[in-house]
Tab-separated table of C-alpha atoms and ligand atoms in Angstrom:
chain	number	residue	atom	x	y	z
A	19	UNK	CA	102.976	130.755	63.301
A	20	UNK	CA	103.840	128.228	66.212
A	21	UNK	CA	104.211	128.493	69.582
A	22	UNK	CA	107.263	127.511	72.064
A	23	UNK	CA	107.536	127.101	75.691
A	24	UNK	CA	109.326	130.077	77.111
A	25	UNK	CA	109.543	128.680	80.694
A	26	UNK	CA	108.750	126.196	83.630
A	27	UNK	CA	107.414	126.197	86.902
A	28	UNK	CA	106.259	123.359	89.257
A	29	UNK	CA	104.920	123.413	93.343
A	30	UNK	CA	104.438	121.062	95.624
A	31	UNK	CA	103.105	120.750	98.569
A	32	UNK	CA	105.223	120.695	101.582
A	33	UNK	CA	103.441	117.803	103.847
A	34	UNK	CA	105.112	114.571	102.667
A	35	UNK	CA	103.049	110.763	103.341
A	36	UNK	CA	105.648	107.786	102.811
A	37	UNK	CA	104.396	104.811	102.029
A	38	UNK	CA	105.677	103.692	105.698
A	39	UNK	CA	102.770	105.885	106.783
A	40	UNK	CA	100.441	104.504	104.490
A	41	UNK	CA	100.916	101.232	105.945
A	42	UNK	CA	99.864	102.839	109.426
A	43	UNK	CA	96.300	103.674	107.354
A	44	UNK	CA	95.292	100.799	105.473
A	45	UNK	CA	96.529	96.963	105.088
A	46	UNK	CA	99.668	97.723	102.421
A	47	UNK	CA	103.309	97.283	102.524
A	48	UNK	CA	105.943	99.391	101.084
A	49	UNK	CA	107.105	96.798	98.829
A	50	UNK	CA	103.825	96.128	97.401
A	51	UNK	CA	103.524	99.674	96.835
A	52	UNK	CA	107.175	100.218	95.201
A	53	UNK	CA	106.837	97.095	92.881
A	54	UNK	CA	103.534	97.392	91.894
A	55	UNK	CA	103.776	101.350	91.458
A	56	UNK	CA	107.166	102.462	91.327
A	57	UNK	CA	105.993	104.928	93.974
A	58	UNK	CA	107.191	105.982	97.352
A	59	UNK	CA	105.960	108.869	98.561
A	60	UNK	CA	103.547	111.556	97.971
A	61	UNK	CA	102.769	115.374	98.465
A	62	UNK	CA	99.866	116.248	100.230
A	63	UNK	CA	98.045	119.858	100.153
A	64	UNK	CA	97.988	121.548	103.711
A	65	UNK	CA	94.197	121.631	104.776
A	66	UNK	CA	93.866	125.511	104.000
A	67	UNK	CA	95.623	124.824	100.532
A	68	UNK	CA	93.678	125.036	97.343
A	69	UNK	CA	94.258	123.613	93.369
A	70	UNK	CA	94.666	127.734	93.002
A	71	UNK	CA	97.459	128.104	95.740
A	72	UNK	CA	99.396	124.899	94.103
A	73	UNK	CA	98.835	126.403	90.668
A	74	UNK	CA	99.814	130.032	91.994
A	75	UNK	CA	103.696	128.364	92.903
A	76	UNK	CA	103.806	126.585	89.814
A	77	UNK	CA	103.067	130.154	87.394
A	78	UNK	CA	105.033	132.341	89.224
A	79	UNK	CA	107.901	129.750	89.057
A	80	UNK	CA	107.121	129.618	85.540
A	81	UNK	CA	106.757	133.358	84.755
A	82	UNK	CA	109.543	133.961	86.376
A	83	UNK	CA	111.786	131.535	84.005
A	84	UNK	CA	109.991	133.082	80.905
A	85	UNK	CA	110.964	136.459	82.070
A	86	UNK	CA	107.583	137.913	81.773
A	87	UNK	CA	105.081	139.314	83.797
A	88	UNK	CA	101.301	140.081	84.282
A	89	UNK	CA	100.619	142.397	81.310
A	90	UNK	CA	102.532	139.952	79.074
A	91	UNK	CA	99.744	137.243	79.393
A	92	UNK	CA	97.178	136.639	76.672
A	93	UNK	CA	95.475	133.750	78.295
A	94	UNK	CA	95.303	131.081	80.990
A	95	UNK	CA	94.898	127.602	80.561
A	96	UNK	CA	94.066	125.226	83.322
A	97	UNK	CA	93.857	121.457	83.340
A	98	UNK	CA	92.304	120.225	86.253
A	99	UNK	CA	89.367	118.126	87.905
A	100	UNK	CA	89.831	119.252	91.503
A	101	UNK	CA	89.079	122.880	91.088
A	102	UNK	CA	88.640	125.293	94.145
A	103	UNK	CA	85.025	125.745	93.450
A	104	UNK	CA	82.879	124.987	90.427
A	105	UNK	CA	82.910	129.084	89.410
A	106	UNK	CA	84.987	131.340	89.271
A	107	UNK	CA	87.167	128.604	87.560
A	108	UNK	CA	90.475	128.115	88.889
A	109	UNK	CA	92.107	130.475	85.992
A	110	UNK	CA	90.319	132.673	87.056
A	111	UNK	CA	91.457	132.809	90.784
A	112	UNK	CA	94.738	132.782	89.339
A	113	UNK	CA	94.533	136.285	87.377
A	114	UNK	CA	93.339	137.639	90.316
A	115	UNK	CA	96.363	136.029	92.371
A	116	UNK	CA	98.200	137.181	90.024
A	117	UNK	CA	97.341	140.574	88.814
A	118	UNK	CA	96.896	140.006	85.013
A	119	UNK	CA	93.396	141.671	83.996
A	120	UNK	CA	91.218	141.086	80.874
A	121	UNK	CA	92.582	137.926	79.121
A	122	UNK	CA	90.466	134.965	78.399
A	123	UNK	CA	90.803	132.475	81.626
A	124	UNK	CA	89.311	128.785	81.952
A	125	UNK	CA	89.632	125.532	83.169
A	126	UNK	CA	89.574	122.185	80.916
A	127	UNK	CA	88.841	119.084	82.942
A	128	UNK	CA	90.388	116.074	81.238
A	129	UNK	CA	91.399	114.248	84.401
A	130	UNK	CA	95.398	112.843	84.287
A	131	UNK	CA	95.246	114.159	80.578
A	132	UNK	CA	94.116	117.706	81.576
A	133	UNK	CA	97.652	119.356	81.010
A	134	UNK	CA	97.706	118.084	76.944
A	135	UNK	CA	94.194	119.101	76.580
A	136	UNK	CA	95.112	122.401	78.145
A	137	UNK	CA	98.605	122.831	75.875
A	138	UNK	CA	96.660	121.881	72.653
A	139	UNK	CA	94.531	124.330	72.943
A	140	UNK	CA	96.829	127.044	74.186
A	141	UNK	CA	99.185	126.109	71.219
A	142	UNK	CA	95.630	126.467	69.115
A	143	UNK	CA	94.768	129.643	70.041
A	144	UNK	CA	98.425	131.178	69.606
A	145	UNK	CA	98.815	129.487	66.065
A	146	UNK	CA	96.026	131.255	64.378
A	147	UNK	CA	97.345	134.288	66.068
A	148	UNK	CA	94.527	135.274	68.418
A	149	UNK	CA	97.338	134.884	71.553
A	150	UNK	CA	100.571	135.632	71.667
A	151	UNK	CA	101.422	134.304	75.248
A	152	UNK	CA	99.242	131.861	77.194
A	153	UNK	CA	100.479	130.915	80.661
A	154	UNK	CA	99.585	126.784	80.859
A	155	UNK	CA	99.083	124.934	83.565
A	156	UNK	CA	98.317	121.504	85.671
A	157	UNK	CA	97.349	121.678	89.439
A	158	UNK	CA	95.361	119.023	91.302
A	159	UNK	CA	94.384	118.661	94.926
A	160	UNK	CA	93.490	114.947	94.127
A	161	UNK	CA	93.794	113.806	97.636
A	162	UNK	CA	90.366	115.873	98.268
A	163	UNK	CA	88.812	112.829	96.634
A	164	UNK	CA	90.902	109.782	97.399
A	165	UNK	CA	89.025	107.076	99.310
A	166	UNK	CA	91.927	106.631	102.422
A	167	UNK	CA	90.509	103.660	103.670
A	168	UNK	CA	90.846	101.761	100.384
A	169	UNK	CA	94.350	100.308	99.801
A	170	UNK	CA	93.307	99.805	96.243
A	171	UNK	CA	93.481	103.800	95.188
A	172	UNK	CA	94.641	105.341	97.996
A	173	UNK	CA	98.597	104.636	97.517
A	174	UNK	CA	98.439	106.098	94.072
A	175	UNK	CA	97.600	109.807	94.415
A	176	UNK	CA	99.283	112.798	95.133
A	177	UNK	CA	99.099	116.710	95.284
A	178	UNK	CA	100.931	118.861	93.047
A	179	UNK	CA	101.304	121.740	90.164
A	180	UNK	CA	103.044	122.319	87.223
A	181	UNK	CA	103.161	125.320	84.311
A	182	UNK	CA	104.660	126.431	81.474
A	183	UNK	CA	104.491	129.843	79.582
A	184	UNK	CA	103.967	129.432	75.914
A	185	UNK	CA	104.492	132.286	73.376
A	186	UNK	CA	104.168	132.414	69.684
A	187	UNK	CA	107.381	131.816	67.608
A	188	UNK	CA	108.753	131.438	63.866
A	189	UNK	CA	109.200	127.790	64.744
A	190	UNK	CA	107.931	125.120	66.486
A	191	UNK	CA	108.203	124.669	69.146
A	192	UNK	CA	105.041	122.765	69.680
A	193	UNK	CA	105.383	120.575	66.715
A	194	UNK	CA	101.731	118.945	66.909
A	195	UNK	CA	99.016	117.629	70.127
A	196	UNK	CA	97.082	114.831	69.993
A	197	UNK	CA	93.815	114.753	71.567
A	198	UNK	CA	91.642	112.128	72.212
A	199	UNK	CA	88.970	110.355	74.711
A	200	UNK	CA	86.284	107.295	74.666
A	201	UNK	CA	83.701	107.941	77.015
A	202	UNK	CA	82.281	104.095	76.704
A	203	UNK	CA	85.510	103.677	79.651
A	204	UNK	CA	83.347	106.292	81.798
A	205	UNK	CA	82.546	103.496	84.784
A	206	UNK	CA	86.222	101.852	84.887
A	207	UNK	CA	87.709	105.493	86.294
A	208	UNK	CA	85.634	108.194	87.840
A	209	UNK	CA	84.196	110.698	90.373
A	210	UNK	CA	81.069	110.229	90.729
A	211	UNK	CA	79.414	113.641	92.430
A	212	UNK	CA	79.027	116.728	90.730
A	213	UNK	CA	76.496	119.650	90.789
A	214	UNK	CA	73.527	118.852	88.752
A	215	UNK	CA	74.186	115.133	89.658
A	216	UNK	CA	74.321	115.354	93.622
A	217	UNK	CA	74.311	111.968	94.628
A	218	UNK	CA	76.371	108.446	93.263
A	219	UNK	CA	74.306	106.818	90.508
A	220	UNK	CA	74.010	103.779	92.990
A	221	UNK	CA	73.793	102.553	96.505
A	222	UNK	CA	76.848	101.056	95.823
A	223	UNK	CA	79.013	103.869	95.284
A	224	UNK	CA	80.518	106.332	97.487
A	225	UNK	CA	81.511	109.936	96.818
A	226	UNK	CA	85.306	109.242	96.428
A	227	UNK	CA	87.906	108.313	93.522
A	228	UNK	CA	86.520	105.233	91.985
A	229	UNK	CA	88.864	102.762	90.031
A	230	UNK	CA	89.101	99.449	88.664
A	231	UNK	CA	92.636	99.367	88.230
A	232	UNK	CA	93.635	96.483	86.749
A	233	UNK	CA	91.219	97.334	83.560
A	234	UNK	CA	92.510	100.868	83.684
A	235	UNK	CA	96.304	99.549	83.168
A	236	UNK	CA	95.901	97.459	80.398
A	237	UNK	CA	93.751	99.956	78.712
A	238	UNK	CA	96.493	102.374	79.737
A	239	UNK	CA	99.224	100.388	78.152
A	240	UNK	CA	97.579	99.446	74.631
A	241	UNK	CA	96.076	102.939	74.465
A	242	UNK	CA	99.682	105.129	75.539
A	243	UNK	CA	101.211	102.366	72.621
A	244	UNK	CA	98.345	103.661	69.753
A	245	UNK	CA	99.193	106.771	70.812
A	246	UNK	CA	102.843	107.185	70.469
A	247	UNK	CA	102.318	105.402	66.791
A	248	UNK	CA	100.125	108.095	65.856
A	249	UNK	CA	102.247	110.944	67.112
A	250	UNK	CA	105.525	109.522	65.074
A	251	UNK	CA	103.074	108.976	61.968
A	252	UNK	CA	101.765	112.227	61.783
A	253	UNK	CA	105.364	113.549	61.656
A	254	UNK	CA	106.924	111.115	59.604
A	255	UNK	CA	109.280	110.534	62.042
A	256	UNK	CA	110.904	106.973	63.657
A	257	UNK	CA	110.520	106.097	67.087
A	258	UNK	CA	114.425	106.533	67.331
A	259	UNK	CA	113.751	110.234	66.989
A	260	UNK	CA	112.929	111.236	70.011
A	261	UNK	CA	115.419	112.554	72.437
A	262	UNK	CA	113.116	112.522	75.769
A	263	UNK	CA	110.154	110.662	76.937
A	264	UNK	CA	108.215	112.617	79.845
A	265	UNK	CA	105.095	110.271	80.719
A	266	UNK	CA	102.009	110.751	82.913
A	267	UNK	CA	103.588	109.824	86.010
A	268	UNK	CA	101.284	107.101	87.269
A	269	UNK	CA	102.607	104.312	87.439
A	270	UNK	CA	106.215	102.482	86.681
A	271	UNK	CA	105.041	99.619	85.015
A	272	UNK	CA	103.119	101.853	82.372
A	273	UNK	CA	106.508	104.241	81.835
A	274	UNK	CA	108.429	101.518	81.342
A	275	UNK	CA	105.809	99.488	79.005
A	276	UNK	CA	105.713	103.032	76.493
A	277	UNK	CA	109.308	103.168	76.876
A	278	UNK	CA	109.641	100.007	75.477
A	279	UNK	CA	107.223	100.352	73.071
A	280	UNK	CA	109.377	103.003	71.898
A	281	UNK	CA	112.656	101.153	72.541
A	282	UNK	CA	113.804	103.848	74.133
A	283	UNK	CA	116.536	103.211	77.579
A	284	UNK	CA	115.108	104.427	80.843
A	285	UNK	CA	117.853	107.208	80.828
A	286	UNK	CA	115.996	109.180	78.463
A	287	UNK	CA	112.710	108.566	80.320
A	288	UNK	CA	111.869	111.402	82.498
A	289	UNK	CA	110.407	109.330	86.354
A	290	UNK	CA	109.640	111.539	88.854
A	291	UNK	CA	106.485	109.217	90.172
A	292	UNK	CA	108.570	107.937	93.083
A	293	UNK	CA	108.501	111.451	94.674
A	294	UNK	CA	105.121	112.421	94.201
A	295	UNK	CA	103.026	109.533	92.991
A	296	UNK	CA	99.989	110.353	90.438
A	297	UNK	CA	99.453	113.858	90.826
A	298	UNK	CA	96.931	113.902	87.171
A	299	UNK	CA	97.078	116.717	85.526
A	300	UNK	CA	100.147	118.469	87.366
A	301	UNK	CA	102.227	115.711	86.527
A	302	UNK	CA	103.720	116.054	82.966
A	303	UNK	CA	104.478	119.355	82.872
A	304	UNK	CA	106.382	118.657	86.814
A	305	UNK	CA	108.372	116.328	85.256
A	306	UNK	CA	109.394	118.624	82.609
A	307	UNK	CA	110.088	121.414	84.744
A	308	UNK	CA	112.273	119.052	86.712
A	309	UNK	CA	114.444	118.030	83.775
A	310	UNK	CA	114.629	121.436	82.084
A	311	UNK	CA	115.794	122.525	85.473
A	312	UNK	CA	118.591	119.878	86.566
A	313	UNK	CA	119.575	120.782	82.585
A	314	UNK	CA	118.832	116.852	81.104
A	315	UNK	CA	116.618	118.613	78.921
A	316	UNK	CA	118.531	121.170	76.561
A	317	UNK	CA	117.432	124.016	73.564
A	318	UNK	CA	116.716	122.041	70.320
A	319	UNK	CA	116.269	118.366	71.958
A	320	UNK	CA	112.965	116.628	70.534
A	321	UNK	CA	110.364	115.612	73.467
A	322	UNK	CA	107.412	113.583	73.600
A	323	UNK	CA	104.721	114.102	76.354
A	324	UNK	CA	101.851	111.935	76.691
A	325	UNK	CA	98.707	111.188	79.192
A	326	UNK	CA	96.066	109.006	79.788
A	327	UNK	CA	93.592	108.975	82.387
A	328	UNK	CA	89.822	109.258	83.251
A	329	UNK	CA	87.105	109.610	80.744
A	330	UNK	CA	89.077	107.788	79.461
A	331	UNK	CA	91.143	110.991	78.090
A	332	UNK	CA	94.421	110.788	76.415
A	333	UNK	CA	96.753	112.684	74.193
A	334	UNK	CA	100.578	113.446	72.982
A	335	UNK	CA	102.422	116.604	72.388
A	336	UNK	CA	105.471	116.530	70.444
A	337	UNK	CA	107.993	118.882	71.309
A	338	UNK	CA	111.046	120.716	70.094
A	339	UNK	CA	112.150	122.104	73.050
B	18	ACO	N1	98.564	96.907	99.245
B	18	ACO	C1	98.544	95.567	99.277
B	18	ACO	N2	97.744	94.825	98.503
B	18	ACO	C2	96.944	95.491	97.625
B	18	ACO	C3	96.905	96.887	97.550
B	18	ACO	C4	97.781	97.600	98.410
B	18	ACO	N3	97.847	98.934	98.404
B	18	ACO	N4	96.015	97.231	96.618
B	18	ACO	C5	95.499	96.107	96.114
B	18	ACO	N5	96.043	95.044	96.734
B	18	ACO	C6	95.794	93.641	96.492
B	18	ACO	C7	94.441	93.379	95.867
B	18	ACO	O1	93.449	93.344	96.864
B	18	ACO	C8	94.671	92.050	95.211
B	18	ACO	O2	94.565	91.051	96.215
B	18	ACO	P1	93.903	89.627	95.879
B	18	ACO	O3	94.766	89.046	94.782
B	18	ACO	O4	93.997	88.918	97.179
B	18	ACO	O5	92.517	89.953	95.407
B	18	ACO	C9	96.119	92.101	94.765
B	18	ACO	O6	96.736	93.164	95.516
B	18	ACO	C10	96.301	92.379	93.289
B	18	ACO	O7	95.445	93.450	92.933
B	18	ACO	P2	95.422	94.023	91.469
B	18	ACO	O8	94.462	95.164	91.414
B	18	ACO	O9	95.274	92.918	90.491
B	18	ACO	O10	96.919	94.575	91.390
B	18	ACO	P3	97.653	95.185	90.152
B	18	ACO	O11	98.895	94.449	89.887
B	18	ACO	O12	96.740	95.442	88.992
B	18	ACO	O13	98.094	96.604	90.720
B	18	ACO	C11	97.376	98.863	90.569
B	18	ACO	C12	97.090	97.503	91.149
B	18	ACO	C13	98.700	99.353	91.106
B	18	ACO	C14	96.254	99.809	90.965
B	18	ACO	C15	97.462	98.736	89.031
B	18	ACO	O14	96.358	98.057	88.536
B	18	ACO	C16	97.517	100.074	88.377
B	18	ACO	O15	98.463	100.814	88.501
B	18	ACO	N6	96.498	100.406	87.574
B	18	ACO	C17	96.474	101.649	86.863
B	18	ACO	C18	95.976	102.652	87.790
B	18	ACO	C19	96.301	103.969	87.300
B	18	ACO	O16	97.413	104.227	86.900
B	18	ACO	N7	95.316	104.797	87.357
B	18	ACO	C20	95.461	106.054	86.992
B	18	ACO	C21	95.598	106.163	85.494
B	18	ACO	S1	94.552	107.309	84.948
B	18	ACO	C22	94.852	108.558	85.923
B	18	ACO	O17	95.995	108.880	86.058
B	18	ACO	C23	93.727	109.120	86.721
């Protein structure tokens, strides 16, 4: 038993921030922004929008491709670390959103990796035949807890949602996920308020998106590089393989460094970052809505999706879409 993506759906926000407004906020430049990042604009949740209303656009986009409706759902996956409220998780706002009654329904925070962690265990569950369709998904409101006064983080992140509907099949389908995460990186990426902790760890810290990015990218790079190895390993297959890239979308420089590393041309690299900047876990499966939808990615074709982000988190899926 495998399982196989049935359909697609992504949302985002309507209120768009260029990176010429940015530079009416904090002490940045377009260009710096665009060669450092790749990234020119970003989508920003309305002030009454929620993680759930982004994810609601993004499932019933995807539903909607897969043909199938509430009753047809086994199971709802969310990767996310900016949920609505700590309980009822966000999948669970979404059956109610959506009218689907009964099935299991939780969130898995894995930061920008959130949307693997959330397809592994989907494809998991539906492999050993406990599910037969499980509705995936990605949705972030990560602008909730962006510092905008510091020119350091604040250009990165984005708003956005993306699903897929996965349903068990003869064939893969999802060929394999890789999951993984160090915690030992927990101080070079993080959040640092939660419930039971209510206050930052140290007078030094504020409650906002805290990153040292220039240790995060070359972790990102090396790691992203392990991780492709491992995912062409464990399928005995050569780098030359793979018909599609589709990346976390955070930032150009890292694309393009696991492109290479797979010596694969930017054509066959799925970028959306430029539109949306990092949106974490929404922003894989965005990108692959995007491509299944202007019809660069066809029935058959063999598609690699990786992450990385904080925890550190990251992970691969290999696809045959
Ligand atoms: N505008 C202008 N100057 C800036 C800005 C800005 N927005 N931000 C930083 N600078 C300055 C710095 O202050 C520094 O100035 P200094 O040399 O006078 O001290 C200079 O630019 C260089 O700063 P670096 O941090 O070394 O710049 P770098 O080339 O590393 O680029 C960036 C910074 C874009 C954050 C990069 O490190 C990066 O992308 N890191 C990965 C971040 C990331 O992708 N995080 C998410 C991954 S995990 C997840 O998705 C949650």
């Amino acid at each position: 038993m495998y399982s196989r993506i049935i359909g697609t759906g992504r949302y985002l926000p309507e209120r768009v921030l260029t990176n010429a407004d940015l530079e009416k906020m904090v002490d940045t430049t377009d260009e710096w922004i665009r060669t450092r990042t790749g990234i020119e604009r970003r989508h920003i949740a309305a002030d009454d929008q929620t993680t759930c209303d982004l994810a609601e656009g993004a499932v019933r986009e995807a539903m909607s491709a897969a043909g199938i409706g509430p009753d047809d759902v086994d199971m709802l996956v969310v990767g996310t670390t900016t949920p609505d409220q700590i309980f009822p998780n966000v999948g669970c706002l979404l059956q109610k959103r959506l009218g689907i009654h009964g099935c299991a329904a939780f969130s898995v925070e894995a930061a920008c990796t959130g949307f693997i962690y959330a397809l592994g265990v989907a494809d998991k569950f539906i492999r050993c035949g406990d599910v037969k369709t499980a509705v995936v998904v990605g949705a972030e409101t990560l602008s909730r807890i962006v510092d905008w006064t510091d020119r350091s983080s604040c250009v990165l992140f984005g708003d956005g949602a993306g699903a897929v509907v996965l349903q068990a099949a003869d064939e893969p389908g999802i060929v394999s996920t890789h999951l993984h995460a160090d915690g030992k990186y927990k101080d070079l990426l993080f959040y640092p308020t939660g419930v039971s902790k209510k206050t930052p760890d140290r007078e030094d810290m504020q409650d906002v998106l805290t990153m040292r990015g220039n240790e995060v990218f070359k972790v990102a790079v090396s790691t992203l590089g392990r991780i492709v190895d491992e995912t062409l390993e464990a399928n005995d297959l050569d780098k030359h393989d793979i018909d599609w890239l589709i990346p976390h979308q955070a930032n150009m420089r890292i694309i393009k460094a696991t492109a290479r590393k797979l010596d694969m041309p930017m054509e066959r690299v799925i970028v959306t970052v430029q539109e949306h900047g990092n949106t974490s876990a929404a922003s894989v499966p965005m990108a692959l809505d995007l491509a299944v939808r202007d019809g660069r990615i066809k029935r058959g074709e063999r598609l690699l999706l990786e992450a990385f982000g904080g925890g550190f988190t990251w992970g691969s899926a290999l696809i045959t879409y």
